[in-house]
Coordinates of C-alpha atoms and ligand atoms in Angstrom, one line a residue:
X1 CA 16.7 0.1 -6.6
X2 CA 15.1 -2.8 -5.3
X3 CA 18.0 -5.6 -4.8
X4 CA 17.4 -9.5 -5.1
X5 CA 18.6 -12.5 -2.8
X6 CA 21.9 -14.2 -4.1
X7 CA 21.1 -18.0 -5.4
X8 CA 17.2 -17.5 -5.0
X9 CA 15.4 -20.7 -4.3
X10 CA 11.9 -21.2 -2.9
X11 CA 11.1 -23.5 -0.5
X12 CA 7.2 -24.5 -0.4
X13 CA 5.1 -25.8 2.1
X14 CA 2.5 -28.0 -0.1
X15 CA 0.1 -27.9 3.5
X16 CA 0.4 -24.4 4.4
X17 CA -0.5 -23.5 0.2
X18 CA -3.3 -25.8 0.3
X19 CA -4.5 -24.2 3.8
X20 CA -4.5 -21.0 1.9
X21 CA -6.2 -22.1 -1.3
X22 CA -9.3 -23.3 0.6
X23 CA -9.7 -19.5 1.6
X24 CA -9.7 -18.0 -2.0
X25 CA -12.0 -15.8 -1.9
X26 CA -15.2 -15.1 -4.5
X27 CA -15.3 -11.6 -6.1
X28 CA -18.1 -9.9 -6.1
X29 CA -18.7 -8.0 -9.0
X30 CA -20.7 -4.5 -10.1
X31 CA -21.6 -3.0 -13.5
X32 CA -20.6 0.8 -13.4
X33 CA -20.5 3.3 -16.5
X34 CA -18.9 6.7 -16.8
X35 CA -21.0 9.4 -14.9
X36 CA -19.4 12.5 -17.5
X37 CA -17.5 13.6 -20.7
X38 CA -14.4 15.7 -19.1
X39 CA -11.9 18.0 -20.2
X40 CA -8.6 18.1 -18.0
X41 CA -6.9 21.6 -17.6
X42 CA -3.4 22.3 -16.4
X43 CA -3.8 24.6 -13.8
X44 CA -1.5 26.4 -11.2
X45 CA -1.2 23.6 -8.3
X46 CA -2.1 20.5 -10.5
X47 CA -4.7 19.4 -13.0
X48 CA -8.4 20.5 -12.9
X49 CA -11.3 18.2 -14.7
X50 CA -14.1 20.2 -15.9
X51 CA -17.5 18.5 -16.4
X52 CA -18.8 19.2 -20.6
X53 CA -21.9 16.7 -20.8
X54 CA -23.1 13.7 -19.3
X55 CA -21.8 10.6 -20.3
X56 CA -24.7 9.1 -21.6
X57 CA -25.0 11.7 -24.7
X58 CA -21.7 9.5 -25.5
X59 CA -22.9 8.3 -28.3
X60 CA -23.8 11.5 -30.2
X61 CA -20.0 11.8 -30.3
X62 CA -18.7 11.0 -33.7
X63 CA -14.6 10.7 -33.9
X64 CA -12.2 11.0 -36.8
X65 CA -8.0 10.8 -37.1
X66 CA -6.6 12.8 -33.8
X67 CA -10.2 13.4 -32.0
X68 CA -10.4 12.1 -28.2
X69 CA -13.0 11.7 -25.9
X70 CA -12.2 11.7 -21.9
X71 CA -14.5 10.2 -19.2
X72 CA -15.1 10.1 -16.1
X73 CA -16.0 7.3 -14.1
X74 CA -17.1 9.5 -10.7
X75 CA -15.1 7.2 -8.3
X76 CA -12.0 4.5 -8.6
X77 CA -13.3 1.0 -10.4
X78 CA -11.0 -2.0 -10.4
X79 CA -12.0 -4.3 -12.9
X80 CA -13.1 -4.7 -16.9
X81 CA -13.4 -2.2 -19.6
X82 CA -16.2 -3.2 -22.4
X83 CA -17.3 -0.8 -24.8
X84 CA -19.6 -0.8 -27.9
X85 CA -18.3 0.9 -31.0
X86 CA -19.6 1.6 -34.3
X87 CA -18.8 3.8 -37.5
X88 CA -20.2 6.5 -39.4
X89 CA -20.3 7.8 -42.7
X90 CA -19.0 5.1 -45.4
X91 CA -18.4 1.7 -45.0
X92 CA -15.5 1.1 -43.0
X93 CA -12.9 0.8 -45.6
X94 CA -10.2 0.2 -43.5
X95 CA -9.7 -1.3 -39.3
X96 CA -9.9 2.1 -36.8
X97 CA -7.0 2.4 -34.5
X98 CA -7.8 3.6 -31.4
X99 CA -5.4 4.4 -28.3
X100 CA -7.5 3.7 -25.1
X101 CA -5.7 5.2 -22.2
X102 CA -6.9 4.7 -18.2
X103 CA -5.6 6.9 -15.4
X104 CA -6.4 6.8 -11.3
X105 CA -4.9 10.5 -11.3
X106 CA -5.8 12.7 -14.3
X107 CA -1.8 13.0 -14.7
X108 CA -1.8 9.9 -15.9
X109 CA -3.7 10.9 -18.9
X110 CA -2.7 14.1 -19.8
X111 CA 1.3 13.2 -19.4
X112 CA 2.7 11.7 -22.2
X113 CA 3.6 8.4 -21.4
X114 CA 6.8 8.5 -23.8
X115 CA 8.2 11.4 -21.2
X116 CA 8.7 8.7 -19.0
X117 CA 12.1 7.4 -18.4
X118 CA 11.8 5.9 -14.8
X119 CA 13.3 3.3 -12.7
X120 CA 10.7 1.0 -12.7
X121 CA 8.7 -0.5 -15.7
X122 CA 6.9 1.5 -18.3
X123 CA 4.4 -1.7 -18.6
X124 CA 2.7 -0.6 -16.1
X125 CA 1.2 2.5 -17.8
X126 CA -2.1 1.7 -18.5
X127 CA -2.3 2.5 -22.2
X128 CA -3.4 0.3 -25.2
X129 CA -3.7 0.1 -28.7
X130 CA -6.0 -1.4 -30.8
X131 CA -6.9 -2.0 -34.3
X132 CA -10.6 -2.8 -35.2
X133 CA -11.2 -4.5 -38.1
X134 CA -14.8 -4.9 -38.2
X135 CA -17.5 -2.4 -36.9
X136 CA -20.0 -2.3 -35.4
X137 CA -18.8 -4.6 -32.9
X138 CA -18.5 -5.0 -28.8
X139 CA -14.9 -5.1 -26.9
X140 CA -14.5 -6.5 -23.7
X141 CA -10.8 -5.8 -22.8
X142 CA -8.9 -8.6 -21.5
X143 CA -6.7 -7.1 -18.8
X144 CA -7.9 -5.5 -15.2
X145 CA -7.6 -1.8 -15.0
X146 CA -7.6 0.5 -12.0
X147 CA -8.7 3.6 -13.1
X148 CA -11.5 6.4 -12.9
X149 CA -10.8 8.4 -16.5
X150 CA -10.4 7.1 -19.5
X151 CA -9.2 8.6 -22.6
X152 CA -10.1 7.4 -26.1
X153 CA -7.9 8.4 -28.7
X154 CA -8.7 8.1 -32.6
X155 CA -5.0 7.5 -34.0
X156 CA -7.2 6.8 -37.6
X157 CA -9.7 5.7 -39.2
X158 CA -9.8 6.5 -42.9
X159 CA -11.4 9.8 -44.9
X160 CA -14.4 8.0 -45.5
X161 CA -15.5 7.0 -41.9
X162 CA -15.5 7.8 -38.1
X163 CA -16.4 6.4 -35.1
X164 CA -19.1 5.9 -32.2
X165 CA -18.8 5.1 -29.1
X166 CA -22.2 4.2 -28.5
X167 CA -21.9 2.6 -24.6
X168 CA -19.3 1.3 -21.8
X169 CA -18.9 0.2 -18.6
X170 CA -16.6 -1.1 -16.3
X171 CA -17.1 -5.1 -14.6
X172 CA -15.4 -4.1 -11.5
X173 CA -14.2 -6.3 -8.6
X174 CA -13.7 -6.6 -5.3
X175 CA -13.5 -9.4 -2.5
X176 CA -14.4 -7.3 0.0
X177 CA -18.1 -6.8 0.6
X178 CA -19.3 -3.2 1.6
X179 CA -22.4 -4.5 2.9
X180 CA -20.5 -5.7 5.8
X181 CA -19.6 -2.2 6.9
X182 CA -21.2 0.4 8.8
X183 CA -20.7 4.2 8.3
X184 CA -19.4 5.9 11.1
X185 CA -20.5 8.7 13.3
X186 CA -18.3 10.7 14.5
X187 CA -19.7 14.3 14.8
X188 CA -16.5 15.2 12.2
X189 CA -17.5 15.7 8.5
X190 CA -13.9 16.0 8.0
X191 CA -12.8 12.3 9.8
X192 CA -15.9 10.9 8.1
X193 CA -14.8 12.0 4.4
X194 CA -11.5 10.6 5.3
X195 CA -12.9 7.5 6.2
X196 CA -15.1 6.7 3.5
X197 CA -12.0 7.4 1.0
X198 CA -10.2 4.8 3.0
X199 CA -12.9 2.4 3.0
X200 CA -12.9 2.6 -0.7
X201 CA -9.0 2.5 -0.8
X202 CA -9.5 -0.9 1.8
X203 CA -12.0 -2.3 -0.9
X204 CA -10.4 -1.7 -4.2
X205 CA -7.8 -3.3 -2.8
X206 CA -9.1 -6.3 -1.5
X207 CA -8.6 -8.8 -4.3
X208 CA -7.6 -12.6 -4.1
X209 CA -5.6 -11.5 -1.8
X210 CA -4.7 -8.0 -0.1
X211 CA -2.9 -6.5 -3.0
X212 CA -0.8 -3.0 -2.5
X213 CA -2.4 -1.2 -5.3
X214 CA -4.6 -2.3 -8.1
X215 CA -3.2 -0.6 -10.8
X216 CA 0.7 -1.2 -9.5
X217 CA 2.2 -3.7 -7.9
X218 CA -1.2 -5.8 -7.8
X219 CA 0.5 -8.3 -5.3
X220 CA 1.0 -9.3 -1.8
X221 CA 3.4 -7.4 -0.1
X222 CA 4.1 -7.8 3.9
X223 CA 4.6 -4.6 5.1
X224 CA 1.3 -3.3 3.0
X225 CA -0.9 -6.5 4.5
X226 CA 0.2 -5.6 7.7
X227 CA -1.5 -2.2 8.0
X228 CA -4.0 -3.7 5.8
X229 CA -4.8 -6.5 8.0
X230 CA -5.3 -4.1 10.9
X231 CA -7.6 -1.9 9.0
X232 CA -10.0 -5.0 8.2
X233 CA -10.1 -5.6 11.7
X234 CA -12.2 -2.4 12.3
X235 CA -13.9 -2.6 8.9
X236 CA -14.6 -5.6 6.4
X237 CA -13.6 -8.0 8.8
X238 CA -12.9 -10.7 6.7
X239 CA -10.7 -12.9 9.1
X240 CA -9.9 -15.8 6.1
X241 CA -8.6 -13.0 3.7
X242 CA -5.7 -12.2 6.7
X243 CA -5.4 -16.1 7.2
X244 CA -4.9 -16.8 3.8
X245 CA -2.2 -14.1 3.6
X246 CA -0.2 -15.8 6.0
X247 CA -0.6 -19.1 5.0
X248 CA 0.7 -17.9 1.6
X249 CA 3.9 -16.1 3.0
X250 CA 4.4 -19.2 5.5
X251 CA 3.9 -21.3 2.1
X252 CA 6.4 -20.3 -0.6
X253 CA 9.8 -18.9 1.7
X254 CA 13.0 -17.7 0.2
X255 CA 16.1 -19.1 1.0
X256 CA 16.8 -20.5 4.6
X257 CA 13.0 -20.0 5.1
X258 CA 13.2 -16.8 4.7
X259 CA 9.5 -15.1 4.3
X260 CA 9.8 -13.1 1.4
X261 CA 8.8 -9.3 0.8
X262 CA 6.0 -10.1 -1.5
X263 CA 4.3 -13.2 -3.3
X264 CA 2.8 -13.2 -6.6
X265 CA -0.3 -15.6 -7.4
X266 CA -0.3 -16.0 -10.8
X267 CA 0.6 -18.2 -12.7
X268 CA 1.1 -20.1 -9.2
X269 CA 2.1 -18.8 -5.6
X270 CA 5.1 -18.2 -5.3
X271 CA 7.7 -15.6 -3.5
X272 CA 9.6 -13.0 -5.3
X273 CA 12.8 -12.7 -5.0
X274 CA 13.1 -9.6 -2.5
X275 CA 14.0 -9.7 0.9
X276 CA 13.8 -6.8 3.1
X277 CA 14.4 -7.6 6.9
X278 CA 11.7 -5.2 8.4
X279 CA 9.0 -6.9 6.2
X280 CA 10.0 -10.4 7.1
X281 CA 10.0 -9.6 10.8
X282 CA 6.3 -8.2 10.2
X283 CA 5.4 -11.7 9.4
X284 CA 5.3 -12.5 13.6
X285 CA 3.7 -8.6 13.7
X286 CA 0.9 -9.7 11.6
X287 CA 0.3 -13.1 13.5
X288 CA 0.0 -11.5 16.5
X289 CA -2.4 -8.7 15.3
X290 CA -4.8 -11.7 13.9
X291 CA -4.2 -13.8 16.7
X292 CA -5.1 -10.8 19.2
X293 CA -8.2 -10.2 16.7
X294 CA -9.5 -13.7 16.5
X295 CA -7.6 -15.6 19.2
X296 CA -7.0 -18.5 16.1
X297 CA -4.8 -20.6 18.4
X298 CA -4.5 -23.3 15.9
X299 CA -3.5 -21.0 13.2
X300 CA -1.0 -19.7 15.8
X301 CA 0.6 -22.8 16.4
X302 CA 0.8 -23.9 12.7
X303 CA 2.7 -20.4 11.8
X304 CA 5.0 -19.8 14.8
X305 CA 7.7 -22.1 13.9
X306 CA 8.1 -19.9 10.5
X307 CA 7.8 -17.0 12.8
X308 CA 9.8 -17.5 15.3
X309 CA 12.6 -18.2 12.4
X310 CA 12.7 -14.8 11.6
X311 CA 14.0 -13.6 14.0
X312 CA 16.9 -16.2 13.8
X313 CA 17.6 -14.9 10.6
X314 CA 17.2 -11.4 12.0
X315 CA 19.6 -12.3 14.8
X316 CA 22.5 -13.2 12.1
X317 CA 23.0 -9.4 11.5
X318 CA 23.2 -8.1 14.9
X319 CA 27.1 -7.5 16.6
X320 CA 28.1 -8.1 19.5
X321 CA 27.4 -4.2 20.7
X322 CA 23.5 -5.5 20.3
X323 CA 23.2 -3.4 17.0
X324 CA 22.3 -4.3 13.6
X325 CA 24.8 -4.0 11.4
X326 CA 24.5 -0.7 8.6
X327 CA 24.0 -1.4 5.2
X328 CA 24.4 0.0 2.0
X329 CA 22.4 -2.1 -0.1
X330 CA 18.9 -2.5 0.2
X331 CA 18.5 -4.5 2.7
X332 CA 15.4 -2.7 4.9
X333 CA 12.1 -0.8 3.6
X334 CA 10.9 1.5 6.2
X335 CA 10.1 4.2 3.7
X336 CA 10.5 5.8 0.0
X337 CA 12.5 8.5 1.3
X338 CA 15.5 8.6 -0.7
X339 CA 18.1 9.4 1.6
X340 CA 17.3 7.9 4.4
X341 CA 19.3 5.7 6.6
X342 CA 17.5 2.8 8.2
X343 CA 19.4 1.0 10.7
X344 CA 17.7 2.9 13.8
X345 CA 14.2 2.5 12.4
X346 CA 15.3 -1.3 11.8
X347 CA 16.3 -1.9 14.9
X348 CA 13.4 -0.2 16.4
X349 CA 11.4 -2.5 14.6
X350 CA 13.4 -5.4 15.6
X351 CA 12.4 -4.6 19.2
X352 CA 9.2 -3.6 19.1
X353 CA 8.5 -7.2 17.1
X354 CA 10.8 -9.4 19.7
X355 CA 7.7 -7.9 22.2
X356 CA 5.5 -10.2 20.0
X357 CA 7.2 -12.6 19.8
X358 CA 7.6 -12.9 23.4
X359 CA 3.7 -12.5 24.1
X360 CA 3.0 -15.3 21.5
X361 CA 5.8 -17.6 23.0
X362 CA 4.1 -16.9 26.4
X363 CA 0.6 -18.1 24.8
X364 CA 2.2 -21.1 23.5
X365 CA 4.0 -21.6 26.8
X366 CA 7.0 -22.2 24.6
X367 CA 9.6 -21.9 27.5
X368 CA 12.4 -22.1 25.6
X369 CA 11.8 -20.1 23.0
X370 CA 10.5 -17.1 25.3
X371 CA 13.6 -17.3 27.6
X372 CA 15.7 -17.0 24.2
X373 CA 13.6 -14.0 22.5
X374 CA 13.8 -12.3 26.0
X375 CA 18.0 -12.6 26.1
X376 CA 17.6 -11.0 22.9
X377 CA 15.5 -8.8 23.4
X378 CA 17.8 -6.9 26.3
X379 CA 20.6 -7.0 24.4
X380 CA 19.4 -4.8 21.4
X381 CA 17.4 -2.4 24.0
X382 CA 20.7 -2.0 25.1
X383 CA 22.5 -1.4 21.7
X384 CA 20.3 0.8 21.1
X385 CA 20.5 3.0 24.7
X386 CA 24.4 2.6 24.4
X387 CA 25.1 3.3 20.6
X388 CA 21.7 5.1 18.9
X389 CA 20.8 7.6 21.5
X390 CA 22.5 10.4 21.3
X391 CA 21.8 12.3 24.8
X392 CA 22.9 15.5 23.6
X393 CA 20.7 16.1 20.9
X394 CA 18.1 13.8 22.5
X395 CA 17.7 11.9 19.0
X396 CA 18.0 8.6 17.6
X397 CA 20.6 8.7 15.4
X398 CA 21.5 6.0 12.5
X399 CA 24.3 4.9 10.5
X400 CA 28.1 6.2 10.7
X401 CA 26.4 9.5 10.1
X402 CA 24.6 9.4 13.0
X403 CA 21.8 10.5 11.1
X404 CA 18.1 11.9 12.8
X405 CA 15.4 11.2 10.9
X406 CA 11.4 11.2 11.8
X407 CA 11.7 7.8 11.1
X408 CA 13.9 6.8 13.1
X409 CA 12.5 8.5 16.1
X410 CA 9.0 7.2 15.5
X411 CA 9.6 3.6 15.1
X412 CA 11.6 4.1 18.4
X413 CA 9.0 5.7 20.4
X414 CA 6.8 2.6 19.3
X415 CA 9.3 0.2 20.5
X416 CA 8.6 1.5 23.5
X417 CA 12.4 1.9 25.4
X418 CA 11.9 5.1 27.1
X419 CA 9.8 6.6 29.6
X420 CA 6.3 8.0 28.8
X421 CA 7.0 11.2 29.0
X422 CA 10.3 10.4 27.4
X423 CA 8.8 9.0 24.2
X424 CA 6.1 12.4 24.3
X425 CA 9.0 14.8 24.6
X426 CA 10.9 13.1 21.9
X427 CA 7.7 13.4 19.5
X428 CA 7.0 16.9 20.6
X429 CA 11.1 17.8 19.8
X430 CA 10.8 16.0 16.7
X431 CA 7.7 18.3 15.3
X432 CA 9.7 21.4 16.8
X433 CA 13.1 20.5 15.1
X434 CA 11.8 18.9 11.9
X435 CA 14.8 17.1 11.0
X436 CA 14.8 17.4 7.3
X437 CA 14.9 13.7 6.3
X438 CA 11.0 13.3 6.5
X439 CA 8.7 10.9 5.5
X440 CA 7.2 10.6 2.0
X441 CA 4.6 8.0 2.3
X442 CA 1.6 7.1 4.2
X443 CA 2.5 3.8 5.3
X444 CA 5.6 5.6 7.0
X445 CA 2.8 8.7 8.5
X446 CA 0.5 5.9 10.0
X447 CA 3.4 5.1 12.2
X448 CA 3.7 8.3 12.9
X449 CA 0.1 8.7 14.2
X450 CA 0.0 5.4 15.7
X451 CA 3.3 7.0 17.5
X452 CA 1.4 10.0 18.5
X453 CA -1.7 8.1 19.7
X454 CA 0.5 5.6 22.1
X455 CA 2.0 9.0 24.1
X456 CA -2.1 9.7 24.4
X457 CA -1.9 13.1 21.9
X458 CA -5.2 12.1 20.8
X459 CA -5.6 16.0 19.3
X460 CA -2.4 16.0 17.9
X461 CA -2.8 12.5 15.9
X462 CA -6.4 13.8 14.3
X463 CA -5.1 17.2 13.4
X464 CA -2.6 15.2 11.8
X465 CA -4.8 12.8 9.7
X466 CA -6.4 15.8 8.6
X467 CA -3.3 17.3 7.6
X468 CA -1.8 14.5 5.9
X469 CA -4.6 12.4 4.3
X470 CA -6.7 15.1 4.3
X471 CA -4.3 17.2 1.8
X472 CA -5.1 14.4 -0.1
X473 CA -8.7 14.6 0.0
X474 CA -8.0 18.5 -0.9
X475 CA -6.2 17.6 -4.1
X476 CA -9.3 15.6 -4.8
X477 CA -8.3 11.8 -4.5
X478 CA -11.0 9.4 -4.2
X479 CA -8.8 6.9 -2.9
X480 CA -5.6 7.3 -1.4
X481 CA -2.1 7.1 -2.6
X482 CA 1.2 5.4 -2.6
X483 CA 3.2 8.5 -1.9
X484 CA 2.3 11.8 -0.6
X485 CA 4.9 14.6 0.4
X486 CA 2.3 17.6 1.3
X487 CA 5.3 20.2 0.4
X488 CA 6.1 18.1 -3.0
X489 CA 3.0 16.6 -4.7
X490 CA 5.1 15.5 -7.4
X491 CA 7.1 12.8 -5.4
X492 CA 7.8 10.1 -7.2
X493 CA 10.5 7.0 -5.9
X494 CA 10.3 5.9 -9.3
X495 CA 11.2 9.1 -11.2
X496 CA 7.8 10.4 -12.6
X497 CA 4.2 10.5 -10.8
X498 CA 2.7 9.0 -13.5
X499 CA 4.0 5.1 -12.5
X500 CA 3.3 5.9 -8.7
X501 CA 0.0 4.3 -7.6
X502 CA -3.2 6.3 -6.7
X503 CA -5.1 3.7 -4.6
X504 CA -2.8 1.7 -2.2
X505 CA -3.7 -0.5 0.6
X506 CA -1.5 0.7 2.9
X507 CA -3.1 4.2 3.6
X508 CA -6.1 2.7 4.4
X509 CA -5.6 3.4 8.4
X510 CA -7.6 6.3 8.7
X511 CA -10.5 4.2 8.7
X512 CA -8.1 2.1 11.3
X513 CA -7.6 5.1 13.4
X514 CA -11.2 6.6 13.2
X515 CA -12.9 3.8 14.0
X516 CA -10.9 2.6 16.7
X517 CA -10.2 6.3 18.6
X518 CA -12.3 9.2 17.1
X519 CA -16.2 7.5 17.2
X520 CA -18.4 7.3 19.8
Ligands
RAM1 C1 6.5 -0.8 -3.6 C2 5.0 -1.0 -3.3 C3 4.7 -1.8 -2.1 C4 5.7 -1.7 -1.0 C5 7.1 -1.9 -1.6 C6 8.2 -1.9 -0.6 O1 6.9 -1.6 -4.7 O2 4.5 0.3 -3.3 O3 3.5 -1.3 -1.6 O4 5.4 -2.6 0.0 O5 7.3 -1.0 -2.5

């Protein structure tokens, strides 16, 4: 579960929230209609959808108490259902109830959504009910949907009548603007499907600000705009959508300026009340990124005091062996796997951010600071060589377990504390060994590759894409997803599939990856 600061209280920075305001961006907006009339079948490995007409013979469709209509959209659309509905028969002598039901994955449609009893909301199913009083008429639905089938559902009408769905669409939306984007060439059919499903995950996405997934949590979240951010970089490039981001976590901090795990915009900015430490230390990760991309100085100097702060905060938790302390609660994100222990990966990520820091203290010429960051800096290399390495096993181990885990070993190979050859053996041990505490989602594989791609095993990291996101691509996504365990496609943090998210911004990297290593 997902544990809240003690005595919440946000702190806001009325300049910093107006800086970000200025960069709201306009959506742009497309008209698309279903491309065909479905049937979904349970099959052996998961669901199959099988094609019955187009969807424009929609309207020769007339539906009664208990008939249902499923559609297919061809691709993922974030944005507005409208439909146009009529009856036939009678007069309508009473309103028609209909159940209109919207699903990324087909799961989502054919599993009932009573049979879910997980640990996060049911709200977020995307299933409505509505009575219509008077037909003919036209519905534009008031909420924004991320979806590609839909399911209409007659729960009645009356004896004497039945229904027509005579068109729909969906007004979708997106802030990111495809025009901007080349295709790539890279002599790969596989890399190049991969990327174009990324691209699409990037651009559904891309809202008023970089959300984590359309259909669930549609907000800001820090470790999800990091990978984000970098991925826009190589594609949309759309520098104010980043500078916004920061301005907003910069703008509405938790407690002790804390910068929060994720903001909501509506009904007005503001931070939730989550902390996790790796995220708020990806706050100085994601300056530095834009900063390296744009070379922003004045955003750099505005943001580094918040910054800078984090690791202040960060610094509170570390003993006087240089490590950070264990924790029970949940304190630290790193991944969904359930049982895995995250001090190693945290203070991996501790280090690898100080580095950051110390390069943008450097650009400031902020003496003082930089001399402190580096202080720190050898003392939790040196926690880490004197209490997480285990020279025996030649593992990173975490907790009083003294757990190995592939996360643990990956975010240390990216902080960088061992050799070259080191850091490749310890990658090329970690495949051979598989420790069985793995990782489950695709924000926790890009480290991996990015892992793989600083030891230079440039053939390893695209076989691996291939494997991962590509099992993906096998299982037929059309964008990719929150979660994927390629021995477990039912993996769910939230206990069912159903809730997880099917379009999330933070496996966007392959187009990250491709585009930066794999094209000519
Ligand atoms: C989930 C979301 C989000 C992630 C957090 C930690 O709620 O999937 O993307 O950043 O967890």
């Amino acid at each position: 579960m997902i544990s809240s600061i003690k005595n919440f209280k946000m702190e806001v920075n009325e300049d910093f929230i107006k800086k970000a305001e200025i960069l709201k961006p306009i959506l742009h907006e497309s008209i698309n209609y279903p491309q065909n009339i479905v049937k979904i079948n349970k099959t052996q490995n998961d669901y199959e959808v099988i094609k019955l007409k187009k969807a424009s013979n929609i309207s020769e469709f007339s539906m009664g108490k208990g008939d249902s209509i499923y559609l297919d959209f061809g691709d993922h659309n974030v944005g507005y259902l409208s439909f146009k509905i009529k009856s036939v028969g009678s007069p309508p002598d009473a309103p028609a109830h209909i159940k209109i039901k919207l699903g990324e994955h087909p799961c989502e449609i054919v599993e009932e959504s009573s049979s879910y009893n997980g640990a996060i909301s049911s709200s977020w199913i995307q299933e409505e009910f509505l009575h219509i009083d008077v037909l003919p008429t036209e519905i534009s639905m008031p909420r924004r949907y991320a979806f590609r089938y839909v399911e209409i559902n007659v729960l009645d009408t009356s004896p004497k009548y039945k229904i027509v769905i005579e068109s729909i669409y969906c007004k979708s939306v997106t802030s990111g603007d495809r025009k901007l984007v080349d295709n790539i060439k890279c002599n790969d059919k596989e890399l190049e499907e991969i990327d174009k499903i990324a691209l699409k995950t990037m651009e559904d996405c891309m809202q008023y600000v970089f959300e984590d997934g359309p259909k669930r949590d549609r907000r800001l979240w820090l470790g999800d705009l990091r990978l984000q951010a970098l991925t826009n970089y190589a594609t949309f490039k759309n520098y104010d959508l980043v500078k916004r981001c920061l301005y907003l976590f910069a703008g509405v901090t938790q407690n002790e300026k804390r910068v929060g795990a994720c903001i909501f915009t509506e009904p007005k900015i503001s931070v939730d009340d989550t902390t996790l430490l790796d995220y708020s230390l990806f706050f100085i990760t994601s300056l530095y990124d834009y900063y390296i991309e744009t070379k922003d100085k004045d955003t750099l100097i505005d943001l580094w005091k918040t910054a800078y702060h984090q690791i202040e905060l960060a610094e509170i938790n570390i003993d006087e062996n240089g490590l950070l302390k264990d924790s029970e609660e949940w304190w630290c994100f790193i991944d969904w796997q359930e049982n895995l222990n995250k001090q190693a990966s945290c203070q991996a990520i501790l280090i690898y951010v100080l580095k950051q820091a110390i390069f943008i203290s450097n650009e400031l010429e902020d003496k003082l600071h930089k001399n402190k960051l580096t202080l720190l800096l050898n003392k939790v290399i040196e926690g880490a060589k004197n209490y997480l390495w285990d020279s025996q096993k030649k593992f990173f181990v975490s907790g009083s377990k003294k757990q190995i885990s592939w996360a643990s070993q990956v975010w240390f190979v990216l902080a960088n504390i061992l050799s070259k050859e080191e850091n490749k053996s310890l990658l090329e041990r970690l495949k051979k060994e598989n420790p069985k505490i793995n990782m489950v989602t695709p924000y926790m594989n890009h480290y991996y590759v990015e892992a793989l791609i600083q030891c230079n095993m440039m053939e390893e990291a695209k076989e691996y894409i291939k494997y991962y996101w590509g099992g993906m691509v096998k299982l037929g996504a059309d964008c990719f997803w929150e979660l994927f365990d390629p021995n477990n496609i039912y993996v769910s943090p939230y206990g069912s599939r159903i809730i997880n998210s099917y379009c999330h911004a933070w496996s966007c990297t392959p187009s990250y990856i491709i585009r930066k290593y794999y094209t000519n």
